[in-house]
mmCIF file of C-alpha atoms and ligand atoms in Angstrom:
data_model
loop_
_atom_site.group_PDB
_atom_site.id
_atom_site.type_symbol
_atom_site.label_atom_id
_atom_site.label_comp_id
_atom_site.label_asym_id
_atom_site.label_seq_id
_atom_site.Cartn_x
_atom_site.Cartn_y
_atom_site.Cartn_z
ATOM 1 C CA UNK A 1 21.474 -196.514 -38.551
ATOM 2 C CA UNK A 2 20.389 -199.896 -39.778
ATOM 3 C CA UNK A 3 20.814 -202.940 -37.596
ATOM 4 C CA UNK A 4 23.816 -204.954 -38.635
ATOM 5 C CA UNK A 5 22.681 -207.828 -40.793
ATOM 6 C CA UNK A 6 23.150 -209.404 -43.981
ATOM 7 C CA UNK A 7 24.880 -209.427 -47.245
ATOM 8 C CA UNK A 8 21.568 -210.111 -48.707
ATOM 9 C CA UNK A 9 21.679 -212.638 -51.459
ATOM 10 C CA UNK A 10 19.556 -215.063 -49.470
ATOM 11 C CA UNK A 11 16.493 -212.845 -49.736
ATOM 12 C CA UNK A 12 17.224 -211.573 -53.194
ATOM 13 C CA UNK A 13 18.525 -208.283 -51.873
ATOM 14 C CA UNK A 14 21.694 -208.492 -53.911
ATOM 15 C CA UNK A 15 21.162 -205.961 -56.654
ATOM 16 C CA UNK A 16 22.591 -206.299 -60.142
ATOM 17 C CA UNK A 17 24.361 -203.208 -61.455
ATOM 18 C CA UNK A 18 21.565 -202.474 -63.916
ATOM 19 C CA UNK A 19 19.252 -201.650 -61.030
ATOM 20 C CA UNK A 20 21.768 -199.170 -59.734
ATOM 21 C CA UNK A 21 21.946 -197.013 -62.845
ATOM 22 C CA UNK A 22 21.448 -193.319 -62.376
ATOM 23 C CA UNK A 23 23.460 -192.717 -59.258
ATOM 24 C CA UNK A 24 26.873 -191.088 -59.458
ATOM 25 C CA UNK A 25 28.525 -193.843 -57.524
ATOM 26 C CA UNK A 26 27.306 -196.544 -59.812
ATOM 27 C CA UNK A 27 27.223 -194.985 -63.252
ATOM 28 C CA UNK A 28 28.628 -197.399 -65.808
ATOM 29 C CA UNK A 29 32.315 -196.655 -65.947
ATOM 30 C CA UNK A 30 35.437 -198.540 -66.852
ATOM 31 C CA UNK A 31 34.163 -201.563 -64.903
ATOM 32 C CA UNK A 32 30.860 -201.840 -66.716
ATOM 33 C CA UNK A 33 31.913 -205.159 -68.199
ATOM 34 C CA UNK A 34 32.442 -206.706 -64.813
ATOM 35 C CA UNK A 35 29.671 -208.277 -62.846
ATOM 36 C CA UNK A 36 28.710 -205.672 -60.321
ATOM 37 C CA UNK A 37 26.520 -205.979 -57.313
ATOM 38 C CA UNK A 38 25.646 -203.855 -54.407
ATOM 39 C CA UNK A 39 24.864 -205.056 -50.931
ATOM 40 C CA UNK A 40 21.565 -203.903 -49.643
ATOM 41 C CA UNK A 41 21.323 -204.016 -45.897
ATOM 42 C CA UNK A 42 17.824 -204.191 -44.495
ATOM 43 C CA UNK A 43 16.419 -202.200 -47.362
ATOM 44 C CA UNK A 44 18.719 -199.290 -46.571
ATOM 45 C CA UNK A 45 18.926 -197.040 -49.619
ATOM 46 C CA UNK A 46 22.513 -196.153 -48.873
ATOM 47 C CA UNK A 47 23.527 -199.638 -49.833
ATOM 48 C CA UNK A 48 21.807 -199.256 -53.182
ATOM 49 C CA UNK A 49 24.198 -196.458 -54.016
ATOM 50 C CA UNK A 50 21.749 -193.558 -53.788
ATOM 51 C CA UNK A 51 24.237 -190.960 -52.796
ATOM 52 C CA UNK A 52 22.142 -187.772 -53.126
ATOM 53 C CA UNK A 53 21.984 -187.484 -49.376
ATOM 54 C CA UNK A 54 24.356 -190.240 -48.311
ATOM 55 C CA UNK A 55 28.114 -190.764 -48.415
ATOM 56 C CA UNK A 56 29.780 -192.900 -51.047
ATOM 57 C CA UNK A 57 30.373 -196.426 -49.805
ATOM 58 C CA UNK A 58 33.538 -198.432 -50.412
ATOM 59 C CA UNK A 59 33.852 -200.728 -53.406
ATOM 60 C CA UNK A 60 35.279 -204.219 -53.129
ATOM 61 C CA UNK A 61 36.958 -205.767 -56.168
ATOM 62 C CA UNK A 62 36.607 -209.477 -55.654
ATOM 63 C CA UNK A 63 36.414 -212.916 -57.152
ATOM 64 C CA UNK A 64 34.469 -215.822 -55.679
ATOM 65 C CA UNK A 65 36.449 -218.636 -54.021
ATOM 66 C CA UNK A 66 39.434 -216.448 -53.221
ATOM 67 C CA UNK A 67 40.696 -214.558 -50.187
ATOM 68 C CA UNK A 68 37.933 -212.064 -51.012
ATOM 69 C CA UNK A 69 35.648 -214.382 -49.032
ATOM 70 C CA UNK A 70 36.995 -213.213 -45.685
ATOM 71 C CA UNK A 71 36.232 -209.599 -46.579
ATOM 72 C CA UNK A 72 32.696 -210.544 -47.628
ATOM 73 C CA UNK A 73 32.287 -212.373 -44.319
ATOM 74 C CA UNK A 74 33.461 -209.359 -42.351
ATOM 75 C CA UNK A 75 31.190 -207.010 -44.335
ATOM 76 C CA UNK A 76 28.251 -209.219 -43.383
ATOM 77 C CA UNK A 77 29.329 -209.215 -39.726
ATOM 78 C CA UNK A 78 29.488 -205.419 -39.839
ATOM 79 C CA UNK A 79 26.229 -204.997 -41.733
ATOM 80 C CA UNK A 80 28.274 -202.545 -43.775
ATOM 81 C CA UNK A 81 27.106 -201.261 -47.138
ATOM 82 C CA UNK A 82 29.618 -201.937 -49.869
ATOM 83 C CA UNK A 83 29.545 -202.031 -53.628
ATOM 84 C CA UNK A 84 30.912 -205.190 -55.151
ATOM 85 C CA UNK A 85 32.730 -205.449 -58.449
ATOM 86 C CA UNK A 86 33.365 -209.014 -59.471
ATOM 87 C CA UNK A 87 36.426 -209.398 -61.650
ATOM 88 C CA UNK A 88 36.806 -212.048 -64.323
ATOM 89 C CA UNK A 89 40.088 -213.968 -63.865
ATOM 90 C CA UNK A 90 41.716 -212.238 -66.846
ATOM 91 C CA UNK A 91 40.789 -208.795 -65.531
ATOM 92 C CA UNK A 92 43.164 -209.211 -62.595
ATOM 93 C CA UNK A 93 46.150 -208.492 -64.838
ATOM 94 C CA UNK A 94 44.537 -205.610 -66.713
ATOM 95 C CA UNK A 95 46.236 -202.224 -66.474
ATOM 96 C CA UNK A 96 43.186 -200.974 -64.663
ATOM 97 C CA UNK A 97 43.372 -203.576 -61.927
ATOM 98 C CA UNK A 98 47.173 -203.435 -61.734
ATOM 99 C CA UNK A 99 46.712 -199.774 -60.837
ATOM 100 C CA UNK A 100 44.698 -200.961 -57.825
ATOM 101 C CA UNK A 101 46.883 -203.914 -56.898
ATOM 102 C CA UNK A 102 50.468 -204.017 -58.185
ATOM 103 C CA UNK A 103 50.432 -207.834 -58.291
ATOM 104 C CA UNK A 104 47.036 -208.013 -59.979
ATOM 105 C CA UNK A 105 45.350 -209.887 -57.146
ATOM 106 C CA UNK A 106 42.107 -209.804 -55.228
ATOM 107 C CA UNK A 107 40.731 -208.544 -52.960
ATOM 108 C CA UNK A 108 41.179 -204.789 -53.261
ATOM 109 C CA UNK A 109 39.007 -202.188 -51.580
ATOM 110 C CA UNK A 110 38.430 -198.680 -52.879
ATOM 111 C CA UNK A 111 37.670 -196.332 -50.006
ATOM 112 C CA UNK A 112 35.259 -193.415 -50.267
ATOM 113 C CA UNK A 113 38.089 -190.959 -51.076
ATOM 114 C CA UNK A 114 39.387 -193.151 -53.905
ATOM 115 C CA UNK A 115 42.308 -194.670 -51.972
ATOM 116 C CA UNK A 116 42.706 -198.336 -52.856
ATOM 117 C CA UNK A 117 43.837 -200.779 -50.174
ATOM 118 C CA UNK A 118 44.958 -204.326 -50.885
ATOM 119 C CA UNK A 119 45.863 -207.283 -48.612
ATOM 120 C CA UNK A 120 42.799 -208.976 -47.190
ATOM 121 C CA UNK A 121 43.856 -208.563 -43.554
ATOM 122 C CA UNK A 122 44.529 -204.837 -43.985
ATOM 123 C CA UNK A 123 41.148 -204.439 -45.676
ATOM 124 C CA UNK A 124 39.412 -206.285 -42.821
ATOM 125 C CA UNK A 125 41.139 -204.189 -40.142
ATOM 126 C CA UNK A 126 40.240 -200.968 -41.948
ATOM 127 C CA UNK A 127 36.591 -201.997 -42.393
ATOM 128 C CA UNK A 128 36.384 -203.001 -38.727
ATOM 129 C CA UNK A 129 37.751 -199.578 -37.753
ATOM 130 C CA UNK A 130 35.233 -197.834 -39.998
ATOM 131 C CA UNK A 131 32.422 -199.574 -38.083
ATOM 132 C CA UNK A 132 33.447 -199.465 -34.421
ATOM 133 C CA UNK A 133 29.858 -199.928 -33.243
ATOM 134 C CA UNK A 134 29.840 -203.454 -34.642
ATOM 135 C CA UNK A 135 32.278 -204.358 -31.874
ATOM 136 C CA UNK A 136 34.575 -206.608 -33.891
ATOM 137 C CA UNK A 137 37.645 -204.526 -33.046
ATOM 138 C CA UNK A 138 38.496 -203.371 -29.515
ATOM 139 C CA UNK A 139 39.483 -199.739 -28.788
ATOM 140 C CA UNK A 140 42.768 -198.422 -30.151
ATOM 141 C CA UNK A 141 45.566 -198.846 -27.636
ATOM 142 C CA UNK A 142 43.747 -201.432 -25.517
ATOM 143 C CA UNK A 143 45.339 -204.756 -24.641
ATOM 144 C CA UNK A 144 42.529 -206.476 -26.540
ATOM 145 C CA UNK A 145 43.405 -204.479 -29.656
ATOM 146 C CA UNK A 146 46.994 -205.705 -29.319
ATOM 147 C CA UNK A 147 45.713 -209.283 -29.228
ATOM 148 C CA UNK A 148 43.658 -208.666 -32.345
ATOM 149 C CA UNK A 149 46.777 -207.443 -34.172
ATOM 150 C CA UNK A 150 48.683 -210.428 -32.825
ATOM 151 C CA UNK A 151 46.193 -213.015 -34.093
ATOM 152 C CA UNK A 152 45.554 -211.276 -37.416
ATOM 153 C CA UNK A 153 49.292 -211.276 -38.157
ATOM 154 C CA UNK A 154 49.697 -214.784 -36.801
ATOM 155 C CA UNK A 155 46.878 -215.954 -39.060
ATOM 156 C CA UNK A 156 48.468 -214.418 -42.138
ATOM 157 C CA UNK A 157 52.115 -215.220 -41.507
ATOM 158 C CA UNK A 158 52.276 -218.302 -39.287
ATOM 159 C CA UNK A 159 49.168 -220.122 -40.521
ATOM 160 C CA UNK A 160 48.328 -219.068 -44.044
ATOM 161 C CA UNK A 161 51.849 -218.820 -45.449
ATOM 162 C CA UNK A 162 52.978 -222.342 -44.408
ATOM 163 C CA UNK A 163 49.525 -223.777 -45.191
ATOM 164 C CA UNK A 164 49.661 -222.769 -48.845
ATOM 165 C CA UNK A 165 53.296 -223.822 -49.184
ATOM 166 C CA UNK A 166 52.339 -227.189 -47.651
ATOM 167 C CA UNK A 167 49.395 -227.527 -50.056
ATOM 168 C CA UNK A 168 51.696 -226.667 -52.985
ATOM 169 C CA UNK A 169 54.303 -229.179 -51.853
ATOM 170 C CA UNK A 170 51.583 -231.836 -51.589
ATOM 171 C CA UNK A 171 50.368 -231.033 -55.101
ATOM 172 C CA UNK A 172 53.934 -231.393 -56.344
ATOM 173 C CA UNK A 173 54.075 -234.884 -54.847
ATOM 174 C CA UNK A 174 56.369 -234.140 -51.909
ATOM 175 C CA UNK A 175 55.885 -236.552 -48.991
ATOM 176 C CA UNK A 176 58.289 -234.897 -46.580
ATOM 177 C CA UNK A 177 57.092 -231.344 -46.125
ATOM 178 C CA UNK A 178 58.900 -228.914 -43.819
ATOM 179 C CA UNK A 179 55.972 -226.563 -44.253
ATOM 180 C CA UNK A 180 53.651 -229.165 -42.792
ATOM 181 C CA UNK A 181 55.764 -229.085 -39.622
ATOM 182 C CA UNK A 182 55.616 -225.329 -39.481
ATOM 183 C CA UNK A 183 51.855 -225.256 -40.007
ATOM 184 C CA UNK A 184 51.417 -228.014 -37.403
ATOM 185 C CA UNK A 185 53.282 -225.985 -34.770
ATOM 186 C CA UNK A 186 51.134 -222.930 -35.409
ATOM 187 C CA UNK A 187 47.931 -224.967 -35.523
ATOM 188 C CA UNK A 188 48.752 -226.549 -32.164
ATOM 189 C CA UNK A 189 49.494 -223.123 -30.669
ATOM 190 C CA UNK A 190 46.197 -221.734 -31.891
ATOM 191 C CA UNK A 191 44.282 -224.768 -30.705
ATOM 192 C CA UNK A 192 45.702 -224.396 -27.238
ATOM 193 C CA UNK A 193 44.942 -220.633 -27.215
ATOM 194 C CA UNK A 194 41.310 -221.535 -27.988
ATOM 195 C CA UNK A 195 40.997 -224.075 -25.196
ATOM 196 C CA UNK A 196 37.926 -223.207 -23.125
ATOM 197 C CA UNK A 197 37.179 -220.239 -25.394
ATOM 198 C CA UNK A 198 34.658 -219.741 -28.095
ATOM 199 C CA UNK A 199 36.744 -217.130 -29.938
ATOM 200 C CA UNK A 200 40.336 -215.924 -29.778
ATOM 201 C CA UNK A 201 39.481 -213.115 -27.367
ATOM 202 C CA UNK A 202 37.073 -215.228 -25.328
ATOM 203 C CA UNK A 203 33.369 -214.596 -25.762
ATOM 204 C CA UNK A 204 33.932 -211.661 -28.063
ATOM 205 C CA UNK A 205 34.031 -212.430 -31.791
ATOM 206 C CA UNK A 206 36.531 -210.155 -33.526
ATOM 207 C CA UNK A 207 38.109 -209.486 -36.876
ATOM 208 C CA UNK A 208 40.958 -211.782 -35.762
ATOM 209 C CA UNK A 209 38.471 -214.675 -35.836
ATOM 210 C CA UNK A 210 37.418 -213.764 -39.372
ATOM 211 C CA UNK A 211 41.046 -214.005 -40.453
ATOM 212 C CA UNK A 212 42.087 -217.110 -38.499
ATOM 213 C CA UNK A 213 38.856 -219.066 -39.046
ATOM 214 C CA UNK A 214 38.883 -218.292 -42.754
ATOM 215 C CA UNK A 215 42.508 -219.393 -43.155
ATOM 216 C CA UNK A 216 41.760 -222.553 -41.174
ATOM 217 C CA UNK A 217 38.538 -223.013 -43.144
ATOM 218 C CA UNK A 218 40.546 -223.487 -46.292
ATOM 219 C CA UNK A 219 42.657 -226.121 -44.490
ATOM 220 C CA UNK A 220 39.492 -227.805 -43.177
ATOM 221 C CA UNK A 221 37.870 -227.896 -46.617
ATOM 222 C CA UNK A 222 40.952 -229.808 -47.855
ATOM 223 C CA UNK A 223 40.739 -232.279 -44.956
ATOM 224 C CA UNK A 224 43.942 -230.931 -43.411
ATOM 225 C CA UNK A 225 42.708 -230.298 -39.858
ATOM 226 C CA UNK A 226 42.271 -233.939 -38.855
ATOM 227 C CA UNK A 227 44.930 -233.627 -36.110
ATOM 228 C CA UNK A 228 43.288 -230.599 -34.518
ATOM 229 C CA UNK A 229 39.677 -231.263 -33.502
ATOM 230 C CA UNK A 230 39.601 -228.002 -31.539
ATOM 231 C CA UNK A 231 40.376 -226.091 -34.726
ATOM 232 C CA UNK A 232 37.783 -228.041 -36.683
ATOM 233 C CA UNK A 233 35.188 -227.032 -34.098
ATOM 234 C CA UNK A 234 36.391 -223.406 -34.232
ATOM 235 C CA UNK A 235 36.020 -223.295 -38.025
ATOM 236 C CA UNK A 236 32.595 -224.901 -37.784
ATOM 237 C CA UNK A 237 31.484 -222.334 -35.162
ATOM 238 C CA UNK A 238 32.620 -219.561 -37.489
ATOM 239 C CA UNK A 239 30.940 -221.070 -40.512
ATOM 240 C CA UNK A 240 27.663 -221.465 -38.595
ATOM 241 C CA UNK A 241 27.420 -217.711 -38.015
ATOM 242 C CA UNK A 242 24.595 -216.089 -39.996
ATOM 243 C CA UNK A 243 27.037 -213.556 -41.481
ATOM 244 C CA UNK A 244 29.302 -216.312 -42.794
ATOM 245 C CA UNK A 245 26.331 -218.061 -44.392
ATOM 246 C CA UNK A 246 25.143 -214.848 -46.030
ATOM 247 C CA UNK A 247 28.596 -214.059 -47.334
ATOM 248 C CA UNK A 248 29.020 -217.595 -48.651
ATOM 249 C CA UNK A 249 26.148 -217.052 -51.075
ATOM 250 C CA UNK A 250 28.405 -214.559 -52.871
ATOM 251 C CA UNK A 251 31.837 -215.885 -51.927
ATOM 252 C CA UNK A 252 31.145 -219.447 -53.047
ATOM 253 C CA UNK A 253 29.590 -218.692 -56.411
ATOM 254 C CA UNK A 254 31.109 -220.731 -59.222
ATOM 255 C CA UNK A 255 34.257 -219.124 -60.593
ATOM 256 C CA UNK A 256 32.737 -219.410 -64.090
HETATM 257 N N1 GSH B 1 48.128 -211.752 -49.243
HETATM 258 C C1 GSH B 1 47.121 -211.427 -50.203
HETATM 259 C C2 GSH B 1 46.978 -212.568 -51.191
HETATM 260 C C3 GSH B 1 46.066 -212.204 -52.338
HETATM 261 C C4 GSH B 1 46.025 -213.328 -53.356
HETATM 262 O O1 GSH B 1 46.989 -214.093 -53.529
HETATM 263 N N2 GSH B 1 44.895 -213.432 -54.029
HETATM 264 C C5 GSH B 1 44.755 -214.472 -55.017
HETATM 265 C C6 GSH B 1 43.376 -215.085 -54.929
HETATM 266 S S1 GSH B 1 43.134 -215.883 -53.366
HETATM 267 C C7 GSH B 1 44.920 -213.878 -56.401
HETATM 268 O O2 GSH B 1 44.340 -212.873 -56.727
HETATM 269 N N3 GSH B 1 45.761 -214.522 -57.206
HETATM 270 C C8 GSH B 1 45.990 -214.124 -58.569
HETATM 271 C C9 GSH B 1 47.431 -214.148 -58.932
HETATM 272 O O3 GSH B 1 48.279 -214.470 -58.091
HETATM 273 O O4 GSH B 1 47.728 -213.842 -60.068
HETATM 274 C C10 GSH B 1 45.799 -211.140 -49.469
HETATM 275 O O5 GSH B 1 45.584 -211.718 -48.403
HETATM 276 O O6 GSH B 1 44.992 -210.335 -49.961
#
């Protein structure tokens, strides 16, 4: 088993699809027109898609600068091999992608048995469960696992949902935003939960931090965390992690 590291772009280990030709898992198929990459972890052949002796790895359908970024971050934390298929914006509404995601959105993850999972938080939880040794998800049934579920759902419903409504209201010129109030309440609650802690579960970094810090990261990048210095510091701690930096090389590519 390879040591968990890197998504790889930094050292040129991100392989274009052309270099993957010849293996069943990567043969040019209906997605040949999309920009495909495979993550190579520490030179591990499995990540290059050489399946002769190795299991098929999942495939992430993604676009840069979207909620796909949190999945890329988690993959880097896990050191997990994964094939990447980058979709062009117009491909999201193609029949092919609508068969993966009924709303034509990204990210979507195809598991090794062909099942496709959408919703970034669900994808992150599933990937964390597939790699228990990485330690980003506590054992099933434990109190810590319950807290991970709590913060993942809080991040998606109480932080992200009002944040994007607030951002939309701002873009529409609204000065009095009820969604700002709702986001502010949740932000204050999270900031106080983090008091004296590095991560939501204490010293242990978990998948809940990937979700919450990535949601808050998009608030921070818009200058919307000025009232919560504790959350700014939390986002900055997350973004200083080597896995985040590796993932950013893919996640922050220009949208084209
Ligand atoms: N709740 C979903 C949201 C997915 C989503 O809205 N993705 C955006 C990119 S960040 C998208 O694909 N939008 C295209 C569209 O709405 O047509 C998740 O977390 O995966």
